[in-house]
Amino acid sequence: MFFRRAPYDGMDTSLRWHDGVSMSSFWIVGCGTMAGAMVAGWRRANALPDGLLAIRPSGRPVDGVATVTAIPGNGEPTTFLLGIKPQKLDEVAPLAEPRVGPHTRLISILAGVELASLRARFPRAGSILRAMPNLPVSEGCGVVALVGEGGSARAAEPLFAPLGHVHLARDEAEFAAVGALAGAGPAYVARFVAALAKAGVARGLDPDVVARIALHTVLGTALMAETHGESMDSLARRVASPNGTTEAGLAVLDSDGALDRLVARTLAAAARRGQELAAAARG
Ligand SMILES: NC(=O)c1ccc[n+]([C@@H]2O[C@H](COP(=O)([O-])OP(=O)(O)OC[C@H]3O[C@@H](n4cnc5c(N)ncnc54)[C@H](OP(=O)(O)O)[C@@H]3O)[C@@H](O)[C@H]2O)c1
């Protein structure tokens, strides 16, 4: 398999924030699909934070991580990551708050829930940071947007670097825009790959064969663009010879900006939902 980053070797495994504070106990409440992907990415990079504890009601084990079913009744972790669904915040926050004191850095991956809403629920937290990762963090080639109080986003860079490309957002508006693109993006790319495959099947190809071909077409294109820093316009031009077959296909995608408009509407719908979640969390 190609397009995998080598295990991250830029940092020792006892992770530290930029300001030198050790992440010696690191609790994750809600360790499902997304937080689980982050744990997988850290494990893959040999960069699992020290003192990891996963808290999930089902008690389903998280590979290599101590797992409990409820937030411990005592202790104050140095890092507390919220990995629950936004709709669960008001159920979980009252149970978590007593454990989040001035020495705790709170990290939230909740879509749409703003720093002010988190601060209202965790008034004693040392600092609050929002992170918006996407699922390929499990392979070390994700995107993680960060925005936080004070210098907390910059301080958290070493934690997220093993997971892929880290973007420090200027403010929460930019963070939301990046989240709508990158956080949700793997789902949109998955749909495009599936559409390529379906079109191949409609043209008589075997479904199993075409699924792999569509996937490798996308992988190869992304790898080539990343390796050479080539723009997508230039890449498309290199494939399409004048008046050839690719140009005939591109004319359909480009007609009236059909694909651009469809994707813009897709991101706008995700952004609207983010605003709804933010409004619900503001109360
Ligand atoms: N999925 C993505 O691609 C993605 C991308 C960016 C951001 N996010 C954000 O990540 C967060 C989690 O999404 P997800 O897709 O990972 O959801 P998920 O797979 O459903 O995981 C939710 C986790 O919350 C736990 N949980 C539920 N009720 C709880 C409670 N009362 N106390 C403690 N833990 C509880 C679940 O426990 P069990 O494991 O025991 O069921 C599970 O571990 C969301 O806020 C979402 O906005 C997701």
mmCIF file of C-alpha atoms and ligand atoms in Angstrom:
data_model
loop_
_atom_site.group_PDB
_atom_site.id
_atom_site.type_symbol
_atom_site.label_atom_id
_atom_site.label_comp_id
_atom_site.label_asym_id
_atom_site.label_seq_id
_atom_site.Cartn_x
_atom_site.Cartn_y
_atom_site.Cartn_z
ATOM 1 C CA MET A 1 0.000 0.000 0.000
ATOM 2 C CA PHE A 2 1.314 3.422 -0.813
ATOM 3 C CA PHE A 3 0.473 6.950 0.385
ATOM 4 C CA ARG A 4 1.217 6.106 3.983
ATOM 5 C CA ARG A 5 3.448 8.334 5.994
ATOM 6 C CA ALA A 6 6.344 6.708 7.757
ATOM 7 C CA PRO A 7 5.823 6.540 11.518
ATOM 8 C CA TYR A 8 6.394 9.999 12.948
ATOM 9 C CA ASP A 9 9.910 10.308 14.327
ATOM 10 C CA GLY A 10 10.107 14.001 15.097
ATOM 11 C CA MET A 11 9.381 13.725 18.797
ATOM 12 C CA ASP A 12 10.039 11.437 21.738
ATOM 13 C CA THR A 13 7.093 9.455 23.032
ATOM 14 C CA SER A 14 6.746 11.349 26.314
ATOM 15 C CA LEU A 15 4.801 14.150 24.666
ATOM 16 C CA ARG A 16 5.198 17.675 25.908
ATOM 17 C CA TRP A 17 3.407 20.859 25.049
ATOM 18 C CA HIS A 18 5.530 23.642 23.504
ATOM 19 C CA ASP A 19 5.804 25.232 26.925
ATOM 20 C CA GLY A 20 7.392 22.075 28.328
ATOM 21 C CA VAL A 21 4.474 20.857 30.453
ATOM 22 C CA SER A 22 4.219 17.060 30.374
ATOM 23 C CA MET A 23 0.950 15.467 29.274
ATOM 24 C CA SER A 24 1.200 12.937 32.079
ATOM 25 C CA SER A 25 -2.457 11.988 32.427
ATOM 26 C CA PHE A 26 -4.699 12.223 29.446
ATOM 27 C CA TRP A 27 -8.361 11.308 29.710
ATOM 28 C CA ILE A 28 -10.608 10.895 26.685
ATOM 29 C CA VAL A 29 -14.323 10.916 27.366
ATOM 30 C CA GLY A 30 -16.067 9.413 24.348
ATOM 31 C CA CYS A 31 -13.575 7.283 22.461
ATOM 32 C CA GLY A 32 -15.626 6.212 19.446
ATOM 33 C CA THR A 33 -14.987 6.637 15.731
ATOM 34 C CA MET A 34 -13.088 9.943 15.784
ATOM 35 C CA ALA A 35 -11.224 9.877 19.089
ATOM 36 C CA GLY A 36 -10.480 6.204 18.366
ATOM 37 C CA ALA A 37 -8.941 7.230 15.019
ATOM 38 C CA MET A 38 -6.747 9.766 16.845
ATOM 39 C CA VAL A 39 -5.584 7.092 19.294
ATOM 40 C CA ALA A 40 -4.830 4.784 16.345
ATOM 41 C CA GLY A 41 -2.788 7.580 14.706
ATOM 42 C CA TRP A 42 -0.757 8.221 17.856
ATOM 43 C CA ARG A 43 -0.204 4.492 18.327
ATOM 44 C CA ARG A 44 0.886 4.083 14.719
ATOM 45 C CA ALA A 45 3.396 6.933 15.178
ATOM 46 C CA ASN A 46 4.673 5.507 18.484
ATOM 47 C CA ALA A 47 3.434 8.730 20.047
ATOM 48 C CA LEU A 48 0.658 7.594 22.395
ATOM 49 C CA PRO A 49 0.370 10.229 25.125
ATOM 50 C CA ASP A 50 1.410 9.052 28.601
ATOM 51 C CA GLY A 51 -1.317 8.137 31.076
ATOM 52 C CA LEU A 52 -4.079 7.632 28.498
ATOM 53 C CA LEU A 53 -7.474 6.668 29.860
ATOM 54 C CA ALA A 54 -10.494 6.092 27.595
ATOM 55 C CA ILE A 55 -13.928 6.604 29.106
ATOM 56 C CA ARG A 56 -16.834 5.061 27.199
ATOM 57 C CA PRO A 57 -20.122 3.710 28.588
ATOM 58 C CA SER A 58 -19.956 0.505 26.526
ATOM 59 C CA GLY A 59 -16.549 -0.365 27.991
ATOM 60 C CA ARG A 60 -15.505 -1.574 24.528
ATOM 61 C CA PRO A 61 -11.707 -1.915 24.739
ATOM 62 C CA VAL A 62 -9.465 0.624 23.010
ATOM 63 C CA ASP A 63 -6.301 -1.124 21.831
ATOM 64 C CA GLY A 64 -3.396 -0.401 24.182
ATOM 65 C CA VAL A 65 -5.376 2.073 26.315
ATOM 66 C CA ALA A 66 -6.882 1.595 29.794
ATOM 67 C CA THR A 67 -10.657 1.832 29.399
ATOM 68 C CA VAL A 68 -13.350 2.554 31.990
ATOM 69 C CA THR A 69 -17.110 3.032 31.667
ATOM 70 C CA ALA A 70 -17.499 6.259 33.683
ATOM 71 C CA ILE A 71 -15.530 9.389 34.493
ATOM 72 C CA PRO A 72 -13.410 8.645 37.610
ATOM 73 C CA GLY A 73 -14.712 10.229 40.813
ATOM 74 C CA ASN A 74 -11.376 11.777 41.704
ATOM 75 C CA GLY A 75 -8.196 13.054 40.103
ATOM 76 C CA GLU A 76 -7.485 15.949 37.766
ATOM 77 C CA PRO A 77 -5.887 14.951 34.436
ATOM 78 C CA THR A 78 -3.400 17.280 32.776
ATOM 79 C CA THR A 79 -5.343 16.855 29.508
ATOM 80 C CA PHE A 80 -9.051 16.092 29.104
ATOM 81 C CA LEU A 81 -10.293 15.436 25.588
ATOM 82 C CA LEU A 82 -14.015 15.578 24.832
ATOM 83 C CA GLY A 83 -14.776 13.034 22.088
ATOM 84 C CA ILE A 84 -18.535 12.720 22.575
ATOM 85 C CA LYS A 85 -21.262 13.881 20.175
ATOM 86 C CA PRO A 86 -22.226 17.555 20.603
ATOM 87 C CA GLN A 87 -25.724 16.453 21.631
ATOM 88 C CA LYS A 88 -24.220 14.655 24.665
ATOM 89 C CA LEU A 89 -22.389 17.720 25.996
ATOM 90 C CA ASP A 90 -24.972 18.711 28.577
ATOM 91 C CA GLU A 91 -25.204 15.155 29.870
ATOM 92 C CA VAL A 92 -21.429 14.721 30.181
ATOM 93 C CA ALA A 93 -20.218 18.232 31.162
ATOM 94 C CA PRO A 94 -21.643 18.220 34.747
ATOM 95 C CA LEU A 95 -19.905 14.865 35.384
ATOM 96 C CA ALA A 96 -16.634 15.994 33.792
ATOM 97 C CA GLU A 97 -16.417 19.505 35.232
ATOM 98 C CA PRO A 98 -15.314 18.493 38.779
ATOM 99 C CA ARG A 99 -12.283 16.778 37.182
ATOM 100 C CA VAL A 100 -11.314 19.792 35.037
ATOM 101 C CA GLY A 101 -9.365 22.216 37.207
ATOM 102 C CA PRO A 102 -6.830 24.975 36.588
ATOM 103 C CA HIS A 103 -4.102 22.422 35.763
ATOM 104 C CA THR A 104 -6.227 20.745 33.093
ATOM 105 C CA ARG A 105 -6.062 21.595 29.409
ATOM 106 C CA LEU A 106 -9.415 20.831 27.870
ATOM 107 C CA ILE A 107 -9.531 19.753 24.227
ATOM 108 C CA SER A 108 -12.834 19.449 22.378
ATOM 109 C CA ILE A 109 -13.378 17.805 18.997
ATOM 110 C CA LEU A 110 -17.113 18.563 19.085
ATOM 111 C CA ALA A 111 -18.321 20.014 15.783
ATOM 112 C CA GLY A 112 -19.923 23.426 16.172
ATOM 113 C CA VAL A 113 -19.473 23.896 19.936
ATOM 114 C CA GLU A 114 -17.662 27.201 20.436
ATOM 115 C CA LEU A 115 -14.949 28.113 22.941
ATOM 116 C CA ALA A 116 -17.340 30.387 24.861
ATOM 117 C CA SER A 117 -19.885 27.555 25.211
ATOM 118 C CA LEU A 118 -17.153 25.246 26.479
ATOM 119 C CA ARG A 119 -15.811 27.895 28.878
ATOM 120 C CA ALA A 120 -19.347 28.368 30.286
ATOM 121 C CA ARG A 121 -19.429 24.647 31.143
ATOM 122 C CA PHE A 122 -15.791 24.352 32.283
ATOM 123 C CA PRO A 123 -15.104 27.674 34.039
ATOM 124 C CA ARG A 124 -12.060 26.394 35.970
ATOM 125 C CA ALA A 125 -10.199 24.780 33.031
ATOM 126 C CA GLY A 126 -6.572 25.913 32.645
ATOM 127 C CA SER A 127 -7.114 26.406 28.915
ATOM 128 C CA ILE A 128 -9.587 25.335 26.259
ATOM 129 C CA LEU A 129 -8.706 24.232 22.758
ATOM 130 C CA ARG A 130 -10.894 23.107 19.876
ATOM 131 C CA ALA A 131 -9.506 20.543 17.421
ATOM 132 C CA MET A 132 -11.228 19.405 14.243
ATOM 133 C CA PRO A 133 -9.546 16.246 12.983
ATOM 134 C CA ASN A 134 -10.617 14.044 10.107
ATOM 135 C CA LEU A 135 -10.627 10.267 9.975
ATOM 136 C CA PRO A 136 -7.341 9.728 8.048
ATOM 137 C CA VAL A 137 -5.548 10.807 11.252
ATOM 138 C CA SER A 138 -5.593 7.068 11.976
ATOM 139 C CA GLU A 139 -3.067 6.672 9.112
ATOM 140 C CA GLY A 140 -1.000 9.742 9.994
ATOM 141 C CA CYS A 141 -2.307 11.583 6.930
ATOM 142 C CA GLY A 142 -5.245 13.473 8.354
ATOM 143 C CA VAL A 143 -5.938 17.176 8.669
ATOM 144 C CA VAL A 144 -6.373 18.756 12.098
ATOM 145 C CA ALA A 145 -7.577 22.352 12.499
ATOM 146 C CA LEU A 146 -6.862 23.987 15.865
ATOM 147 C CA VAL A 147 -8.190 27.098 17.557
ATOM 148 C CA GLY A 148 -7.888 27.861 21.234
ATOM 149 C CA GLU A 149 -7.716 30.325 24.049
ATOM 150 C CA GLY A 150 -4.447 32.253 24.361
ATOM 151 C CA GLY A 151 -1.532 30.298 22.922
ATOM 152 C CA SER A 152 -3.132 26.883 23.477
ATOM 153 C CA ALA A 153 -3.379 25.987 19.771
ATOM 154 C CA ARG A 154 0.311 26.585 19.145
ATOM 155 C CA ALA A 155 1.200 24.767 22.381
ATOM 156 C CA ALA A 156 -0.770 21.712 21.224
ATOM 157 C CA GLU A 157 0.964 21.362 17.846
ATOM 158 C CA PRO A 158 3.382 18.597 19.010
ATOM 159 C CA LEU A 159 0.413 16.511 20.115
ATOM 160 C CA PHE A 160 -1.331 16.694 16.742
ATOM 161 C CA ALA A 161 1.684 16.714 14.382
ATOM 162 C CA PRO A 162 1.941 12.884 14.284
ATOM 163 C CA LEU A 163 -1.635 12.750 12.962
ATOM 164 C CA GLY A 164 -1.029 14.677 9.731
ATOM 165 C CA HIS A 165 -1.312 18.264 8.516
ATOM 166 C CA VAL A 166 -2.012 20.721 11.355
ATOM 167 C CA HIS A 167 -3.682 24.047 10.571
ATOM 168 C CA LEU A 168 -3.706 26.798 13.213
ATOM 169 C CA ALA A 169 -6.876 28.731 12.467
ATOM 170 C CA ARG A 170 -6.930 32.534 12.814
ATOM 171 C CA ASP A 171 -10.273 32.451 14.623
ATOM 172 C CA GLU A 172 -13.336 30.282 15.132
ATOM 173 C CA ALA A 173 -14.910 31.390 11.838
ATOM 174 C CA GLU A 174 -11.913 30.088 9.894
ATOM 175 C CA PHE A 175 -11.846 26.983 12.099
ATOM 176 C CA ALA A 176 -15.503 26.275 11.191
ATOM 177 C CA ALA A 177 -14.788 26.735 7.476
ATOM 178 C CA VAL A 178 -11.807 24.361 7.590
ATOM 179 C CA GLY A 179 -13.876 21.889 9.613
ATOM 180 C CA ALA A 180 -16.674 21.882 7.038
ATOM 181 C CA LEU A 181 -14.097 21.073 4.351
ATOM 182 C CA ALA A 182 -11.595 18.754 6.036
ATOM 183 C CA GLY A 183 -13.542 17.277 8.966
ATOM 184 C CA ALA A 184 -16.357 16.168 6.687
ATOM 185 C CA GLY A 185 -14.215 15.949 3.542
ATOM 186 C CA PRO A 186 -13.425 12.209 3.663
ATOM 187 C CA ALA A 187 -17.175 11.529 3.391
ATOM 188 C CA TYR A 188 -17.422 13.698 0.261
ATOM 189 C CA VAL A 189 -14.338 12.136 -1.318
ATOM 190 C CA ALA A 190 -15.785 8.697 -0.498
ATOM 191 C CA ARG A 191 -18.967 9.627 -2.370
ATOM 192 C CA PHE A 192 -16.928 10.790 -5.397
ATOM 193 C CA VAL A 193 -14.917 7.550 -5.472
ATOM 194 C CA ALA A 194 -18.168 5.573 -5.212
ATOM 195 C CA ALA A 195 -19.683 7.618 -8.049
ATOM 196 C CA LEU A 196 -16.639 6.891 -10.236
ATOM 197 C CA ALA A 197 -17.049 3.189 -9.451
ATOM 198 C CA LYS A 198 -20.806 3.201 -10.129
ATOM 199 C CA ALA A 199 -20.241 4.864 -13.482
ATOM 200 C CA GLY A 200 -17.668 2.166 -14.276
ATOM 201 C CA VAL A 201 -20.167 -0.566 -13.398
ATOM 202 C CA ALA A 202 -22.752 1.113 -15.618
ATOM 203 C CA ARG A 203 -20.208 0.838 -18.420
ATOM 204 C CA GLY A 204 -19.964 -2.922 -17.902
ATOM 205 C CA LEU A 205 -17.027 -3.270 -15.483
ATOM 206 C CA ASP A 206 -16.995 -5.771 -12.618
ATOM 207 C CA PRO A 207 -18.012 -4.015 -9.332
ATOM 208 C CA ASP A 208 -15.086 -5.409 -7.260
ATOM 209 C CA VAL A 209 -12.528 -4.577 -9.914
ATOM 210 C CA VAL A 210 -13.893 -1.096 -10.495
ATOM 211 C CA ALA A 211 -13.995 -0.231 -6.760
ATOM 212 C CA ARG A 212 -10.238 -0.805 -6.483
ATOM 213 C CA ILE A 213 -9.539 1.028 -9.723
ATOM 214 C CA ALA A 214 -11.564 4.074 -8.637
ATOM 215 C CA LEU A 215 -9.830 4.146 -5.234
ATOM 216 C CA HIS A 216 -6.343 3.831 -6.702
ATOM 217 C CA THR A 217 -7.128 6.537 -9.239
ATOM 218 C CA VAL A 218 -7.907 8.950 -6.387
ATOM 219 C CA LEU A 219 -4.939 7.802 -4.261
ATOM 220 C CA GLY A 220 -2.523 8.150 -7.167
ATOM 221 C CA THR A 221 -3.821 11.579 -8.137
ATOM 222 C CA ALA A 222 -3.540 12.887 -4.565
ATOM 223 C CA LEU A 223 -0.069 11.394 -4.081
ATOM 224 C CA MET A 224 1.205 12.870 -7.347
ATOM 225 C CA ALA A 225 -0.189 16.335 -6.554
ATOM 226 C CA GLU A 226 1.261 16.278 -3.042
ATOM 227 C CA THR A 227 4.657 15.022 -4.181
ATOM 228 C CA HIS A 228 5.115 17.623 -6.901
ATOM 229 C CA GLY A 229 3.066 20.475 -5.444
ATOM 230 C CA GLU A 230 1.137 20.624 -8.701
ATOM 231 C CA SER A 231 -2.132 22.558 -8.859
ATOM 232 C CA MET A 232 -5.304 20.649 -9.696
ATOM 233 C CA ASP A 233 -5.896 22.835 -12.774
ATOM 234 C CA SER A 234 -2.460 22.021 -14.141
ATOM 235 C CA LEU A 235 -2.896 18.331 -13.328
ATOM 236 C CA ALA A 236 -6.249 18.193 -15.144
ATOM 237 C CA ARG A 237 -4.710 19.977 -18.152
ATOM 238 C CA ARG A 238 -1.885 17.429 -18.306
ATOM 239 C CA VAL A 239 -4.390 14.563 -18.493
ATOM 240 C CA ALA A 240 -6.658 16.209 -21.042
ATOM 241 C CA SER A 241 -5.323 16.549 -24.564
ATOM 242 C CA PRO A 242 -7.142 19.104 -26.732
ATOM 243 C CA ASN A 243 -10.336 17.709 -28.159
ATOM 244 C CA GLY A 244 -9.611 14.305 -26.594
ATOM 245 C CA THR A 245 -11.679 11.970 -24.437
ATOM 246 C CA THR A 246 -10.844 13.530 -21.025
ATOM 247 C CA GLU A 247 -11.690 16.987 -22.317
ATOM 248 C CA ALA A 248 -15.096 15.690 -23.399
ATOM 249 C CA GLY A 249 -15.651 14.374 -19.854
ATOM 250 C CA LEU A 250 -14.401 17.577 -18.179
ATOM 251 C CA ALA A 251 -16.821 19.598 -20.284
ATOM 252 C CA VAL A 252 -19.668 17.818 -18.462
ATOM 253 C CA LEU A 253 -18.217 18.413 -14.973
ATOM 254 C CA ASP A 254 -17.435 22.048 -15.836
ATOM 255 C CA SER A 255 -20.680 22.868 -17.635
ATOM 256 C CA ASP A 256 -22.233 25.856 -15.795
ATOM 257 C CA GLY A 257 -19.759 25.138 -12.983
ATOM 258 C CA ALA A 258 -21.867 22.041 -12.222
ATOM 259 C CA LEU A 259 -19.367 20.303 -9.942
ATOM 260 C CA ASP A 260 -18.184 23.539 -8.267
ATOM 261 C CA ARG A 261 -21.749 24.556 -7.496
ATOM 262 C CA LEU A 262 -22.654 21.108 -6.155
ATOM 263 C CA VAL A 263 -19.629 21.052 -3.823
ATOM 264 C CA ALA A 264 -20.239 24.653 -2.693
ATOM 265 C CA ARG A 265 -23.839 23.723 -1.792
ATOM 266 C CA THR A 266 -22.550 20.635 0.057
ATOM 267 C CA LEU A 267 -20.153 22.681 2.215
ATOM 268 C CA ALA A 268 -22.804 25.350 2.812
ATOM 269 C CA ALA A 269 -25.223 22.713 4.129
ATOM 270 C CA ALA A 270 -22.549 21.374 6.519
ATOM 271 C CA ALA A 271 -21.728 24.917 7.658
ATOM 272 C CA ARG A 272 -25.429 25.624 8.338
ATOM 273 C CA ARG A 273 -25.649 22.493 10.480
ATOM 274 C CA GLY A 274 -22.509 23.634 12.351
ATOM 275 C CA GLN A 275 -24.217 26.962 13.080
ATOM 276 C CA GLU A 276 -27.287 25.122 14.388
ATOM 277 C CA LEU A 277 -25.118 23.019 16.723
ATOM 278 C CA ALA A 278 -23.299 26.163 17.896
ATOM 279 C CA ALA A 279 -26.614 27.905 18.624
ATOM 280 C CA ALA A 280 -27.904 24.863 20.543
ATOM 281 C CA ALA A 281 -24.735 24.760 22.671
ATOM 282 C CA ARG A 282 -24.997 28.519 23.384
ATOM 283 C CA GLY A 283 -28.401 27.722 24.901
HETATM 284 N N1 LIG B 1 -16.620 11.080 12.738
HETATM 285 C C1 LIG B 1 -15.919 12.055 12.187
HETATM 286 O O1 LIG B 1 -15.419 11.952 11.052
HETATM 287 C C2 LIG B 1 -15.677 13.352 12.955
HETATM 288 C C3 LIG B 1 -14.844 14.333 12.389
HETATM 289 C C4 LIG B 1 -14.568 15.480 13.132
HETATM 290 C C5 LIG B 1 -15.127 15.658 14.386
HETATM 291 N N2 LIG B 1 -15.961 14.707 14.888
HETATM 292 C C6 LIG B 1 -16.545 14.936 16.219
HETATM 293 O O2 LIG B 1 -16.179 13.849 17.047
HETATM 294 C C7 LIG B 1 -17.180 13.672 18.045
HETATM 295 C C8 LIG B 1 -17.503 12.183 18.150
HETATM 296 O O3 LIG B 1 -17.988 11.718 16.893
HETATM 297 P P1 LIG B 1 -17.830 10.182 16.497
HETATM 298 O O4 LIG B 1 -18.131 10.111 15.060
HETATM 299 O O5 LIG B 1 -16.554 9.652 17.018
HETATM 300 O O6 LIG B 1 -19.046 9.545 17.356
HETATM 301 P P2 LIG B 1 -19.163 8.095 17.986
HETATM 302 O O7 LIG B 1 -18.405 7.102 17.207
HETATM 303 O O8 LIG B 1 -20.622 7.867 18.214
HETATM 304 O O9 LIG B 1 -18.431 8.244 19.409
HETATM 305 C C9 LIG B 1 -19.059 8.867 20.495
HETATM 306 C C10 LIG B 1 -18.406 8.395 21.768
HETATM 307 O O10 LIG B 1 -19.101 8.991 22.871
HETATM 308 C C11 LIG B 1 -19.313 7.990 23.849
HETATM 309 N N3 LIG B 1 -20.452 8.354 24.690
HETATM 310 C C12 LIG B 1 -21.768 8.365 24.401
HETATM 311 N N4 LIG B 1 -22.492 8.757 25.466
HETATM 312 C C13 LIG B 1 -21.583 8.993 26.451
HETATM 313 C C14 LIG B 1 -21.711 9.400 27.808
HETATM 314 N N5 LIG B 1 -22.897 9.675 28.366
HETATM 315 N N6 LIG B 1 -20.573 9.535 28.545
HETATM 316 C C15 LIG B 1 -19.360 9.290 27.999
HETATM 317 N N7 LIG B 1 -19.188 8.898 26.717
HETATM 318 C C16 LIG B 1 -20.292 8.754 25.974
HETATM 319 C C17 LIG B 1 -19.535 6.716 23.074
HETATM 320 O O11 LIG B 1 -19.333 5.614 23.901
HETATM 321 P P3 LIG B 1 -19.304 4.099 23.384
HETATM 322 O O12 LIG B 1 -18.024 3.962 22.649
HETATM 323 O O13 LIG B 1 -19.347 3.323 24.658
HETATM 324 O O14 LIG B 1 -20.520 3.931 22.532
HETATM 325 C C18 LIG B 1 -18.470 6.868 21.986
HETATM 326 O O15 LIG B 1 -17.217 6.418 22.463
HETATM 327 C C19 LIG B 1 -18.395 14.509 17.631
HETATM 328 O O16 LIG B 1 -18.512 15.591 18.501
HETATM 329 C C20 LIG B 1 -18.068 14.972 16.223
HETATM 330 O O17 LIG B 1 -18.531 16.286 15.980
HETATM 331 C C21 LIG B 1 -16.235 13.551 14.213
#
